[in-house]
Tab-separated table of C-alpha atoms and ligand atoms in Angstrom:
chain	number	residue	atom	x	y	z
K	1	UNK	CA	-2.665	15.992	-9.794
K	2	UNK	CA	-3.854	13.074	-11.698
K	3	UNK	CA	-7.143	13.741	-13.782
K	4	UNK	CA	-10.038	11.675	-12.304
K	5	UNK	CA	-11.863	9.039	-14.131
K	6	UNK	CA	-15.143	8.826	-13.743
K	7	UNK	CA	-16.355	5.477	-15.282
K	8	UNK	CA	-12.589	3.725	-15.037
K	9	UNK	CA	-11.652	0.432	-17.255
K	10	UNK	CA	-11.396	-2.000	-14.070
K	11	UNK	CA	-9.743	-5.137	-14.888
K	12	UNK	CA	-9.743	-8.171	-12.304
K	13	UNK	CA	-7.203	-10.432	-12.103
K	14	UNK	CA	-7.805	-14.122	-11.026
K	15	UNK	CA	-4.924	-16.808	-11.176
K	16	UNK	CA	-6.122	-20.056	-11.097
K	17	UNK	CA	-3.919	-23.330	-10.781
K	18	UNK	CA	-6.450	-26.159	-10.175
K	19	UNK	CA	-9.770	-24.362	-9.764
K	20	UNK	CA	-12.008	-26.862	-11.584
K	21	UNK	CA	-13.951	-27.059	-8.561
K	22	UNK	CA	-14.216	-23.582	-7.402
K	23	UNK	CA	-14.084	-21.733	-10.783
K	24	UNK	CA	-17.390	-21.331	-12.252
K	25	UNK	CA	-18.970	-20.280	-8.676
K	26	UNK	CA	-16.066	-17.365	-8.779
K	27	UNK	CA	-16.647	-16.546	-12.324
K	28	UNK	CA	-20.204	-16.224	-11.981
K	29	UNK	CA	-19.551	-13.929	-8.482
K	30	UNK	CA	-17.212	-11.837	-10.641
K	31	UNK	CA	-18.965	-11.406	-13.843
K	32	UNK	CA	-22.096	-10.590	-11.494
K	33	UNK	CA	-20.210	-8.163	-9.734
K	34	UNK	CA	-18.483	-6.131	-12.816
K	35	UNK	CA	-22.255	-6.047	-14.509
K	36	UNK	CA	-23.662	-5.190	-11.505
K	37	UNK	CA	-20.761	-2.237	-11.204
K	38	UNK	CA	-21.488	-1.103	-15.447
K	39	UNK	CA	-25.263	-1.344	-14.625
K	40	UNK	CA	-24.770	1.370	-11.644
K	41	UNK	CA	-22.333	3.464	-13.813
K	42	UNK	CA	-19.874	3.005	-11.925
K	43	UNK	CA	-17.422	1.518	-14.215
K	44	UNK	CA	-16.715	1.447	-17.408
K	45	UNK	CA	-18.485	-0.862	-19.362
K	46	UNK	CA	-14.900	-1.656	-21.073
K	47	UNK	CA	-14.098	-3.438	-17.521
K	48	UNK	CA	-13.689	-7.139	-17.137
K	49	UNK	CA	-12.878	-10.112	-15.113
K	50	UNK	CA	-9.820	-12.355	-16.696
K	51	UNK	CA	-8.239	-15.626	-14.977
K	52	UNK	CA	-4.989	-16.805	-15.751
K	53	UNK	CA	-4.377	-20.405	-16.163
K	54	UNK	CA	-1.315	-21.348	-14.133
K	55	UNK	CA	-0.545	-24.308	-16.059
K	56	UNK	CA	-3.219	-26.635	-14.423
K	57	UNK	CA	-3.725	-30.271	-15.091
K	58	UNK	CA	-7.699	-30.654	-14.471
K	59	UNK	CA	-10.571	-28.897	-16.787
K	60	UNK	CA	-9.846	-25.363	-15.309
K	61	UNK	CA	-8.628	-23.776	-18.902
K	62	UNK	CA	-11.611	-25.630	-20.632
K	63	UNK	CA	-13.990	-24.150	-18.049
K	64	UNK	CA	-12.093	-20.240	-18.659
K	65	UNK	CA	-12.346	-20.970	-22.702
K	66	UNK	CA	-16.164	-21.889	-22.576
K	67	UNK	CA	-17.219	-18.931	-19.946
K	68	UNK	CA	-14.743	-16.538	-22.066
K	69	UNK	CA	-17.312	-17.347	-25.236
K	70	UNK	CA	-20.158	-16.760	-23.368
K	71	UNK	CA	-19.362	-13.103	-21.954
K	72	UNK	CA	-17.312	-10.322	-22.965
K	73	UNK	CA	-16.398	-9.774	-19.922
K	74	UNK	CA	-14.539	-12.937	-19.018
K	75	UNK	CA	-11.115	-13.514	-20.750
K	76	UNK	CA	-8.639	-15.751	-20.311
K	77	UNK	CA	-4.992	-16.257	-20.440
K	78	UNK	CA	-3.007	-19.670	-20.431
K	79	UNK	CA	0.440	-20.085	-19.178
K	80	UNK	CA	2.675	-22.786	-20.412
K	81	UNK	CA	3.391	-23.938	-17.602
K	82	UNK	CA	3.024	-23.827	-13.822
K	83	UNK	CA	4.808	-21.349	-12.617
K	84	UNK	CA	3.551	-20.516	-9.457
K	85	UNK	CA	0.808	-17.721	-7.946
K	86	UNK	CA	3.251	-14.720	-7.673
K	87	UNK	CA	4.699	-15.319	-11.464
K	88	UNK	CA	0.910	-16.218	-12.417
K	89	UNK	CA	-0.399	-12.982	-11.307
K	90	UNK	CA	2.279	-10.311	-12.192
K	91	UNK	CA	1.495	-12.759	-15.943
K	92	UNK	CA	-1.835	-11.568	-15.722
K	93	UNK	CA	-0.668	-7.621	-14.970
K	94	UNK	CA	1.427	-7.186	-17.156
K	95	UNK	CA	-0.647	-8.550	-20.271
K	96	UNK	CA	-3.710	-6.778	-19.310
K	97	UNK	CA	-2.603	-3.409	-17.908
K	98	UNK	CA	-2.339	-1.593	-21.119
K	99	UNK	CA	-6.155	-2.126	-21.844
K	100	UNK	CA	-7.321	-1.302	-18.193
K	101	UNK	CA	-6.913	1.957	-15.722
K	102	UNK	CA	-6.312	0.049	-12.530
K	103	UNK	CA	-6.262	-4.102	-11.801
K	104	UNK	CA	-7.743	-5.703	-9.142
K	105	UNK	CA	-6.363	-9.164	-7.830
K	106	UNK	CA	-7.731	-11.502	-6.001
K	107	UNK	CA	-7.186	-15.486	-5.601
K	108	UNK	CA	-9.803	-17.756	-7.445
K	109	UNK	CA	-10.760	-19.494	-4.282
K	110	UNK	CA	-13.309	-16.843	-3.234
K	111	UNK	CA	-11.534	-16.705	0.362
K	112	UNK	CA	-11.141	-12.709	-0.139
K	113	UNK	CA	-14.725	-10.705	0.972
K	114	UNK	CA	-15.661	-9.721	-3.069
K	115	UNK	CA	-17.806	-6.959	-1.786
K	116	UNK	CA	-14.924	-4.847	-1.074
K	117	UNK	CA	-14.277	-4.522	-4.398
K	118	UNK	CA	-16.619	-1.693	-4.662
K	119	UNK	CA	-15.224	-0.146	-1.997
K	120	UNK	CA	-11.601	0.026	-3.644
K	121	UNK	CA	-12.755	1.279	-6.832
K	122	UNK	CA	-14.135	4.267	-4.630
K	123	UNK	CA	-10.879	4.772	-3.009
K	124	UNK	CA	-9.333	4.763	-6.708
K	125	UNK	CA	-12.067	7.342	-7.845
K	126	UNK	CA	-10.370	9.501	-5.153
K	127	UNK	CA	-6.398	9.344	-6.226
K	128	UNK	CA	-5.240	6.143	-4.081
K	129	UNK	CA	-2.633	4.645	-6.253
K	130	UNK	CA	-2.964	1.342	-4.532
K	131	UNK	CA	-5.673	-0.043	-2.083
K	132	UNK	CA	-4.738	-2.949	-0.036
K	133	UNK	CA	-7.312	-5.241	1.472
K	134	UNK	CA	-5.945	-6.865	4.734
K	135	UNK	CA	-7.481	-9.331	6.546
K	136	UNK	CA	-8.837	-8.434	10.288
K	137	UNK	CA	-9.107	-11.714	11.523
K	138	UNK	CA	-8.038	-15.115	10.458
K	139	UNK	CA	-10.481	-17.092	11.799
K	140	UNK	CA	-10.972	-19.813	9.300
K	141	UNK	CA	-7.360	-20.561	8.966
K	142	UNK	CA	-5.589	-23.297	10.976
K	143	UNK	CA	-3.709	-22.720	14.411
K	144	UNK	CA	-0.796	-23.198	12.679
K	145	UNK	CA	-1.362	-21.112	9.714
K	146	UNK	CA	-2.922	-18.159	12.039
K	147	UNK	CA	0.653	-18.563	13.818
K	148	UNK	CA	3.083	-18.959	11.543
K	149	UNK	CA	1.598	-16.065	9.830
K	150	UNK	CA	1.780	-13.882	13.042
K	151	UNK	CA	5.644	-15.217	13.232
K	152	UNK	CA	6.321	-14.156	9.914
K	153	UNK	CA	4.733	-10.824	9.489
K	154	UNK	CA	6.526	-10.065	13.563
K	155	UNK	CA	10.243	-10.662	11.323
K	156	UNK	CA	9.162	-8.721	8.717
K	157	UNK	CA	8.321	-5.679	10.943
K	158	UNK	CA	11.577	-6.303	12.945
K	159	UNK	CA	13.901	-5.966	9.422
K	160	UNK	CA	11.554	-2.618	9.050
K	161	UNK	CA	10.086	-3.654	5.817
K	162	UNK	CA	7.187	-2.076	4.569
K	163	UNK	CA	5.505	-4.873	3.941
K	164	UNK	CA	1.654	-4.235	5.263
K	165	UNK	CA	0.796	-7.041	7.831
K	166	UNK	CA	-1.870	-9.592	6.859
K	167	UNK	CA	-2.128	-8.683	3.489
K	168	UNK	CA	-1.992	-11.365	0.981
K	169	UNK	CA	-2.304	-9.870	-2.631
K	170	UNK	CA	-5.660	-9.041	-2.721
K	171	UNK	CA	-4.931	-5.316	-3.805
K	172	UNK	CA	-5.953	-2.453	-6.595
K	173	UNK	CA	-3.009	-1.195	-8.275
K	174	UNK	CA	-3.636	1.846	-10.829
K	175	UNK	CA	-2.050	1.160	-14.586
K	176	UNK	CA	1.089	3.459	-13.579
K	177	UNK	CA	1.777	1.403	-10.262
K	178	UNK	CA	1.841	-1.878	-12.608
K	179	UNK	CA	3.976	0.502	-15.335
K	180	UNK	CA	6.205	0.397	-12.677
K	181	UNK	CA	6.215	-2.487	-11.276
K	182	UNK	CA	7.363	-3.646	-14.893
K	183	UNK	CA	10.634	-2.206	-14.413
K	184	UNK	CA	11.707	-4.777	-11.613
K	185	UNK	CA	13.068	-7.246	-13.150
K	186	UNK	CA	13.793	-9.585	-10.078
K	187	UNK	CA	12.757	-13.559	-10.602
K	188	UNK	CA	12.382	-14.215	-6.945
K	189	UNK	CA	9.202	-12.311	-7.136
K	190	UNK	CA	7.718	-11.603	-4.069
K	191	UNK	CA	4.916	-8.869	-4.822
K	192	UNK	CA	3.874	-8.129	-1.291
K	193	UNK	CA	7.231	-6.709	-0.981
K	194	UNK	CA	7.800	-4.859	-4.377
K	195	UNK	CA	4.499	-2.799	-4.232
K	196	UNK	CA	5.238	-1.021	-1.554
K	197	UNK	CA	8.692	0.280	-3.150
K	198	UNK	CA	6.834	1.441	-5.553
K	199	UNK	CA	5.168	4.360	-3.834
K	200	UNK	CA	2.168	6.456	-4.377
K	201	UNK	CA	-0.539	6.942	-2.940
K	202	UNK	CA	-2.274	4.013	-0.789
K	203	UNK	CA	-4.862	2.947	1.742
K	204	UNK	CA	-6.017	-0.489	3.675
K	205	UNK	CA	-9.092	-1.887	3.188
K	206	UNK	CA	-10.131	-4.414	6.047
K	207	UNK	CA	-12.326	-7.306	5.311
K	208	UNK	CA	-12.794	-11.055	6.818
K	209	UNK	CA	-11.202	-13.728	5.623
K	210	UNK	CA	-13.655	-16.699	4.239
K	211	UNK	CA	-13.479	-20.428	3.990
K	212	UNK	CA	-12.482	-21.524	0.542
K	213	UNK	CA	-14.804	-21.692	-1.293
K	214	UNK	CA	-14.491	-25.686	-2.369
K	215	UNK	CA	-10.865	-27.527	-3.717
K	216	UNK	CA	-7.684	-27.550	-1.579
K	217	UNK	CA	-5.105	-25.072	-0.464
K	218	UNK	CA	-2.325	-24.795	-3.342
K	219	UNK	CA	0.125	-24.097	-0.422
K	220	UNK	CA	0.844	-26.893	1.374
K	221	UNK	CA	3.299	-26.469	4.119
K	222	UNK	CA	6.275	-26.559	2.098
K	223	UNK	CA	5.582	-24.108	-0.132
K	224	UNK	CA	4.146	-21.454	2.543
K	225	UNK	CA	7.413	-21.681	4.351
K	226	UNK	CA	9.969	-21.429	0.906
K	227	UNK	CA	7.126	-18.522	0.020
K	228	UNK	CA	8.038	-16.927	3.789
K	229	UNK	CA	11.332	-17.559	3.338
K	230	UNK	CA	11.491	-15.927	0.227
K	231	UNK	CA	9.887	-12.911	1.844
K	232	UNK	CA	12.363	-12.405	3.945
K	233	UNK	CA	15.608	-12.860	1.606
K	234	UNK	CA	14.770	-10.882	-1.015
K	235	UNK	CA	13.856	-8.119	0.579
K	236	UNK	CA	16.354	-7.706	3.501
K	237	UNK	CA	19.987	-8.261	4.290
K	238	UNK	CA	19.094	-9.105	8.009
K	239	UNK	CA	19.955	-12.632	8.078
K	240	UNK	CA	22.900	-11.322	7.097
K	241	UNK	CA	23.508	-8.929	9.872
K	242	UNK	CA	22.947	-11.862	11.965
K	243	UNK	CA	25.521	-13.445	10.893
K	244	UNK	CA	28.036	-10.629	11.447
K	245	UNK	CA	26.182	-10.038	14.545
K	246	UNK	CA	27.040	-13.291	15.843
K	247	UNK	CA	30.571	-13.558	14.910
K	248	UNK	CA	31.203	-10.462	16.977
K	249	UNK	CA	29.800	-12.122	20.367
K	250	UNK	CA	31.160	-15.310	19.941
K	251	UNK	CA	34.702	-12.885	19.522
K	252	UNK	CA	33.565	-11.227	22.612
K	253	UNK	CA	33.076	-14.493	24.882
K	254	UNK	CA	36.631	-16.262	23.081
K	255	UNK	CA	38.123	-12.574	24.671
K	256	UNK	CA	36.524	-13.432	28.164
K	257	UNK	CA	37.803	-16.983	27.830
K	258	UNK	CA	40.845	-16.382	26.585
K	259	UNK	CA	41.613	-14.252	30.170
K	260	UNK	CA	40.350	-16.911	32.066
K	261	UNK	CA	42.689	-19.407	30.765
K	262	UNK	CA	45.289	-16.709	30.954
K	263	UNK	CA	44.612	-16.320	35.240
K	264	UNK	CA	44.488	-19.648	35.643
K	265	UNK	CA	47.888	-20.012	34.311
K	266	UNK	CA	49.417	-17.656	36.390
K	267	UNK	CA	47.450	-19.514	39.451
K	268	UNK	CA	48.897	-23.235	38.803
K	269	UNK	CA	45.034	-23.842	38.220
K	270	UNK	CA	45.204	-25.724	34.693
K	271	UNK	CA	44.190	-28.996	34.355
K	272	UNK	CA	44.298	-30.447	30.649
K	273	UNK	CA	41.190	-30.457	29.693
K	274	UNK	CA	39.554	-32.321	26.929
K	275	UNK	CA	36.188	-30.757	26.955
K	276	UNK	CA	37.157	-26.934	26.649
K	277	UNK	CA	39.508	-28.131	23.668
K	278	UNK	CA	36.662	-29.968	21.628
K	279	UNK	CA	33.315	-28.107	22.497
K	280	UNK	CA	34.664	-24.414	20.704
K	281	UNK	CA	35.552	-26.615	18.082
K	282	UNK	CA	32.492	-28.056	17.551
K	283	UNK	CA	31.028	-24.768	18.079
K	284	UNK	CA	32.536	-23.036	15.783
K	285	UNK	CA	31.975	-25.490	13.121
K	286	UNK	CA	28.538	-24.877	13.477
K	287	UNK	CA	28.776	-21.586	13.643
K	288	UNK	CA	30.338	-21.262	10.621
K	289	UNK	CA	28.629	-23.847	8.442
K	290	UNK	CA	25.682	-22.049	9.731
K	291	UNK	CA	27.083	-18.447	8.079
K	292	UNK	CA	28.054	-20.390	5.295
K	293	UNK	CA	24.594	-21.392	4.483
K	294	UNK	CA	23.213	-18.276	4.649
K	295	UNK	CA	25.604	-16.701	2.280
K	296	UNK	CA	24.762	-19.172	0.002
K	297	UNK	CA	21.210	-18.593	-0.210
K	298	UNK	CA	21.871	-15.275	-1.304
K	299	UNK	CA	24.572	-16.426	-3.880
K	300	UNK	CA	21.428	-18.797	-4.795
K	301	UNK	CA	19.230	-15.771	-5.043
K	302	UNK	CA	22.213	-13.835	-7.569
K	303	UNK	CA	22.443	-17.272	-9.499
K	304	UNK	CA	18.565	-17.200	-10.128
K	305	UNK	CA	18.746	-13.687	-11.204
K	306	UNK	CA	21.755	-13.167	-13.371
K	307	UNK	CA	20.383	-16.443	-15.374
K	308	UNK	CA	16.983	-13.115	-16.352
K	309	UNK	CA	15.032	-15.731	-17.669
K	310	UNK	CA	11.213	-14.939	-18.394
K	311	UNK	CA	9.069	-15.167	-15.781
K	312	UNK	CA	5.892	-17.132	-17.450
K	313	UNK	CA	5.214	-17.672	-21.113
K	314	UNK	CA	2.136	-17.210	-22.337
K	315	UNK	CA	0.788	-20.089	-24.372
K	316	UNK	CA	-2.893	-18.853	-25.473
K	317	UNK	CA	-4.926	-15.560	-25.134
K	318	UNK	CA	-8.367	-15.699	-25.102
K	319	UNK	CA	-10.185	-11.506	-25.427
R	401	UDP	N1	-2.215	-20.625	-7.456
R	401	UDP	C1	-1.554	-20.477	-8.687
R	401	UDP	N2	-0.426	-21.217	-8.935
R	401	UDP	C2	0.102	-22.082	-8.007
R	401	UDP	C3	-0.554	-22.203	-6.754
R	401	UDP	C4	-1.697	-21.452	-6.512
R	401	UDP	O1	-1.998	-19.704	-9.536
R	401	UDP	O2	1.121	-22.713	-8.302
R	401	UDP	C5	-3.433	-19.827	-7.195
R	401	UDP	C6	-4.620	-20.607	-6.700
R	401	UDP	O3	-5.362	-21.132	-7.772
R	401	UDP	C7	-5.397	-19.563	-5.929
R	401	UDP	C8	-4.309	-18.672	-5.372
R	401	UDP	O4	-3.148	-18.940	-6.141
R	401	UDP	O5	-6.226	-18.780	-6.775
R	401	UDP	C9	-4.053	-18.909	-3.891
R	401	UDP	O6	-3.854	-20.286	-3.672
R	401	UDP	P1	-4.514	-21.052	-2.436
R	401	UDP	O7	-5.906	-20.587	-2.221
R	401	UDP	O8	-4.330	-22.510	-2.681
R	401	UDP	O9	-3.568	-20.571	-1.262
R	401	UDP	P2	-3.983	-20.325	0.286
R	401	UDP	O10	-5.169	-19.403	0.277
R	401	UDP	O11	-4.288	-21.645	0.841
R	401	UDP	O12	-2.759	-19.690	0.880
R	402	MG	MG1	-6.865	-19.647	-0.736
C-alpha cells in the first residue's frame, strides 16, 4: 500500500504555444484555484501552477516571466523551440515531477471544466494512480470535429487499445506514473496511448467541454488528422493486419477466377478478352502500392526513432 499524503505537492501543468490572448485569464483561474486549494488545507502549500512555453512567437513567455515574479506559485519553463503539445507537455513532466507528488495537465485554453481539479486531487488522496477527465459531451466543438472524433476513438476501440474514449490529456498522474513514463523513450509520442501501459490504479472523471476561452485552435485540420493518425500507428500493428488481411482475399477471389477461366476452357467459351487482362493488373498495382505505403509509414516511424534525438530542449527555467 502506498502511504497517503495528506497535504500533497500538486503541480499543474499548462503548455502554451500562442496563448497571449488567453493566458493571463488562465493564470489568474489557476493561481486562484491552487490558493484557494492551500487556503482550505487541502494541498500543500509547496503546490504550483507552471506553463511551458512551446516555442511561441507572440508575448506569451513575456506574459509567464512577469506573472512568474509576481507569485510563487507560477513558474515557467521555455522551450527552444516549437515542438508541438504532446513533446511540450511530457517537457513540462518530466522537469517538474521530482519537486511535486502528482501533476495535473490541462491545455491553456481554459476549454477543460477547472473545477474538477478538486475533485481529482480527492481521488489521488484515495490511491488512484491516474485520474482521467473525459469529456461527456462535445457540444461546443464543430460537426466535423464531434465526428471525426467519434470515427477515431470507434478505430481505436476496434484495434482493442486501451486508450479511454474522449479523453484528451487533461489527466492527474502521481510522480511514480510520470517515473515511469520516463522510461519510454519513443519520439512519436502519443501520451493518450502510453499512460494507459503504464498501469496502476485509475478512474474517469466526467466534465463538459467549454468554448475556448479566446485565441484560435492550434490544431487545424492537418494537424488533428497526422495527430489521429499517429494514434493509431504507434500504438497498433492493425493497419498492418489489413494489409495481410487483404492479400489473402484478393488470393481467394484470383482462386475463384482462376476456375472460371479454367471451365470455360473446357466449354469452347473463351473469348480474348482485353478487360479481364488489364483490370487485375491495375488492381493489383493498387493493391500493392497501397501495402507498400503502409509499410513505409512504419519504416518512417523506426527511422524517427532509431535517429533518439531529444524530445524538447529547454532554453530557460523560471522557479
Ligand atoms: N499547443 C502547444 N504546442 C503546439 C500546439 C498547441 O503547446 O504546437 C498547446 C496550446 O497552447 C493549448 C493546447 O496545446 O494549450 C491545446 O491546443 P488547442 O486548444 O489549440 O487544441 P484544440 O483544443 O483545438 O484541439
Ligand atoms: Mg483547445
Amino acid at each position: 500500500m502506498k502511504p497517503v499524503i495528506l497535504k500533497p505537492i500538486i503541480g499543474i501543468v499548462s503548455p502554451c504555444y500562442n496563448e497571449e490572448q488567453v493566458l493571463e485569464e488562465t493564470e489568474k483561474q489557476l493561481r486562484n484555484l491552487i490558493l484557494d486549494l492551500v487556503e482550505r488545507e487541502l494541498v500543500s502549500d509547496k503546490s504550483f501552477v507552471v506553463f511551458i512555453d512551446d516555442g511561441s512567437s507572440d508575448a506569451t513567455w513575456t506574459i509567464i516571466e512577469q506573472k512568474a515574479s509576481e507569485s510563487s506559485i507560477v513558474k515557467g519553463l521555455k522551450l527552444a523551440g516549437n515542438v508541438g503539445h504532446q513533446n511540450a507537455l511530457l517537457a513540462g513532466l518530466l522537469t517538474y515531477n521530482p519537486d511535486a507528488d502528482a501533476l495535473i495537465s490541462i491545455d491553456a485554453d481554459l476549454q477543460d471544466d477547472v473545477r474538477i481539479i478538486e475533485t481529482m486531487i480527492q481521488k489521488y488522496k484515495l490511491g488512484i494512480d491516474v485520474v482521467y477527465g473525459v469529456r461527456k459531451e462535445r457540444t461546443t466543438d464543430t460537426f466535423f470535429k464531434k465526428n471525426s472524433a467519434l470515427l477515431f476513438y470507434f478505430l481505436i476501440k476496434k484495434m482493442k487499445s486501451n486508450m479511454i474514449p474522449n479523453h484528451a490529456d487533461y489527466r492527474l498522474c502521481s510522480n511514480r506514473v510520470i517515473k515511469a513514463l520516463s522510461d519510454f523513450n519513443e519520439v512519436n509520442l502519443f501520451l493518450r496511448g502510453i499512460i494507459p501501459l503504464i498501469g496502476f490504479k485509475k478512474e474517469v472523471i466526467y466534465y463538459d467541454r467549454l468554448e475556448r476561452f479566446a485565441g484560435k485552435s492550434k490544431f487545424p485540420l492537418r494537424k488533428m488528422l497526422s495527430f489521429a493518425w499517429n494514434g493509431i500507428t504507434s500504438f497498433s500493428n492493425f493497419p498492418l493486419k489489413l494489409v495481410t488481411a487483404l492479400g489473402f482475399i484478393i488470393f481467394i477471389v484470383c482462386l475463384i477466377m482462376s476456375g472460371y477461366a479454367f471451365m470455360a476452357v473446357f466449354t469452347g467459351d473463351t473469348v480474348p478478352g482485353w478487360l479481364s487482362t488489364v483490370l487485375p493488373m491495375y488492381f493489383l498495382g493498387g493493391i500493392q502500392l497501397f501495402s507498400i505505403g503502409i509499410i513505409g509509414e512504419y519504416i518512417g516511424k523506426i527511422y524517427a526513432e532509431v535517429k533518439q534525438r531529444p524530445r524538447y530542449i529547454v532554453e530557460e527555467r523560471i522557479d
